[in-house]
Every structure is written in C-alpha cells, then in structure tokens.
C-alpha cells in the first residue's frame, strides 16, 4: 500500500494488501455444505461463486458445531411463558442452554479472527438475523426475532457488517454491505499495521466522497474529528474515528446522496468540459436520479473525464472504485 500517493490512491486495489484477506463469517449451508436438518444445503451462488473469488470464508454451522446430528429433527423458537427457548417440537427436546453456551464461546473465537463481515442464513432459528417466529401452543406469538446464534453475534459485535443472503438479493443492500466490508478491511489492516496521524488523514481524505454518499452529518463529524485531532491522544482519536466511520457506513447510501456527490465531483470539471460533455454527464446524473440509469453510467462518464483532466483530488477518491468492478455491484444500484 502507498497511502500517501494521492494520484492513484482512489482504487480499492491500491489500498488492499494481498496478505491481509477480506474475511467473512458465513453460515456453512450457504457454501453448499450439507449440514441442514434434512442433510441438504442452501448454497448461495453470490457468496459461493462470486464473493469467494475475492474473500476468504470462515464457515460456521451453529447447530452441528454444538453437537446436533445430520439429519436431525427441526427446531424452532418457542415461548410457553418461561422465556424464549429453542426446542425440537417433535421430541420436546430443549436446546436453549446448549445453543447459548455454544454461541457465547463461538462468537468470542470469531472475534479473534478479525472478520470483515458476516453472511447469515435467513429463516433459521439459529442463524436468521430477523423475522424468525416465536411460537406458543403451535401459533406464532411474534414474528420479528433473530435466531439465537445470530442474536449473540449481533449483540456482541454491533460494528460488524452483517447481512442475510436473502437481503443481499436487494441491489442497494448488497452494494452497501460489500462497501462496508471493504472499508472495514482497509481500516482494520491499517490499524493492525500501525496507524499514524498522517495515515489517518490519508485514509479519511480517500474516503471523503464515499462517506458523504452514506451520511452527510457523519461526514462532517469525521472531518471535525480529524481536524481537531490535536486535543486527543492517538488511541482516543483512532477509536473515535473508527466508531464514527463504521457508523457512517451503516447508513445505506441513498440515490439523493449519490446525486449530491456526483454533482460535487462535477464541480471540479465544470471549467474543463465543453457544453456537449457537460450536458451528457448532467443528463446521466439526472437519469440516475430518476432511476432510469444505474450508478455505473454517470460514474463511468465522470471517471473518464477525471482521468483525462487529471483532477488529482478526485483521482484519489475511493468513491469511484471502492471494490472490484468485477462484482458489478453498481451496474444494478
Ligand atoms: S442455517 Fe445455520 S444452523 Fe442451519 S444448517 Fe445453515 S449454518 Fe447450520
């Protein structure tokens, strides 16, 4: 990594260190492992075929790892008045304590592995992150709960980007998740290898437009943090920056904020472009705003001109290439 070179620092590959892989935890069945209650799997093509080219996985099947067989009776969350339990309705067996003990230990182990994100299997009373039913006397008592392992993971590790494979079918949620994962990896590796104030400034500068696309207020706050750094000691400053940076990215980048960022970038070009080029780019931004074109179109037009006219500040902005283009995330967002 050469974080101090501004002219080519605006690509994910410039910041990425090959010996520091992007690492995701994942529900084992999504990788095609035959660990489900019926001996089957739930292979997810995006994770198993696409993300696997760029990321390393830590495969976790809570039910099998805590000692359940394959195949096994189905289990579900139930509350008969004594709190939420994980039970097998066909046998009445109660797995609550076993799962809670296992989850507490396993999440601690995972935290030692420096994960950059986690993909959970939806609709599982163990792995599902939301919309899991709790039953009482055979009827759904409530419908929007996490599975037991997922609850432990999300509660103990709130800064970790976590998504379900089903939600990742939504192009906006998908791009947001992957963006957070790459950003987390960049920060994590920088912190691991030794942060300095100079590197913090470089990191923040390269992420400015990206952060603005997620949350303008957080962008202002991060700018103030970096600007008023003299009043804090190094560790305080890095911790405060990391917390606010992760929080900023947890906001889904909206079409409106993207348009603001694109128009801001356009401002750097306005004196360089002829009427035709200007009109073409503005029209692509407007079409993106209306949902007629994907983000990749105005980005490509802008990028071409940024390089043509060597707009140094914009060439250093990760907003234009925060993750591999082969993932094609902005072709649908
Ligand atoms: S959803 Fe979770 S517990 Fe169920 S098979 Fe998949 S990894 Fe195992």
Short mmCIF file of C-alpha atoms and ligand atoms in Angstrom, two decimals, residues 27-30 35-37 60-64 72 121 124 126-127, ligand 1:
data_model
loop_
_atom_site.label_atom_id
_atom_site.label_comp_id
_atom_site.label_asym_id
_atom_site.label_seq_id
_atom_site.Cartn_x
_atom_site.Cartn_y
_atom_site.Cartn_z
CA UNK A 27 -23.50 -19.94 7.67
CA UNK A 28 -21.99 -23.22 6.37
CA UNK A 29 -25.06 -24.32 4.42
CA UNK A 30 -24.72 -21.20 2.20
CA UNK A 35 -25.35 -29.58 7.20
CA UNK A 36 -29.05 -28.71 7.23
CA UNK A 37 -31.61 -30.60 9.33
CA UNK A 60 -19.92 -21.79 10.86
CA UNK A 61 -22.87 -24.15 11.42
CA UNK A 62 -24.04 -23.50 14.97
CA UNK A 63 -26.38 -26.50 15.15
CA UNK A 64 -23.78 -29.03 14.01
CA UNK A 72 -31.90 -34.05 12.82
CA UNK A 121 -28.82 -17.86 6.54
CA UNK A 124 -33.18 -20.22 10.65
CA UNK A 126 -30.19 -20.36 14.91
CA UNK A 127 -28.73 -18.20 12.09
S1 LIG B 1 -28.90 -22.20 8.88
FE1 LIG B 1 -27.17 -22.20 10.30
S2 LIG B 1 -27.62 -23.85 11.72
FE2 LIG B 1 -28.92 -24.17 9.97
S3 LIG B 1 -27.76 -25.55 8.64
FE3 LIG B 1 -27.29 -23.48 7.98
S4 LIG B 1 -25.46 -22.97 9.11
FE4 LIG B 1 -26.33 -24.74 10.13
#
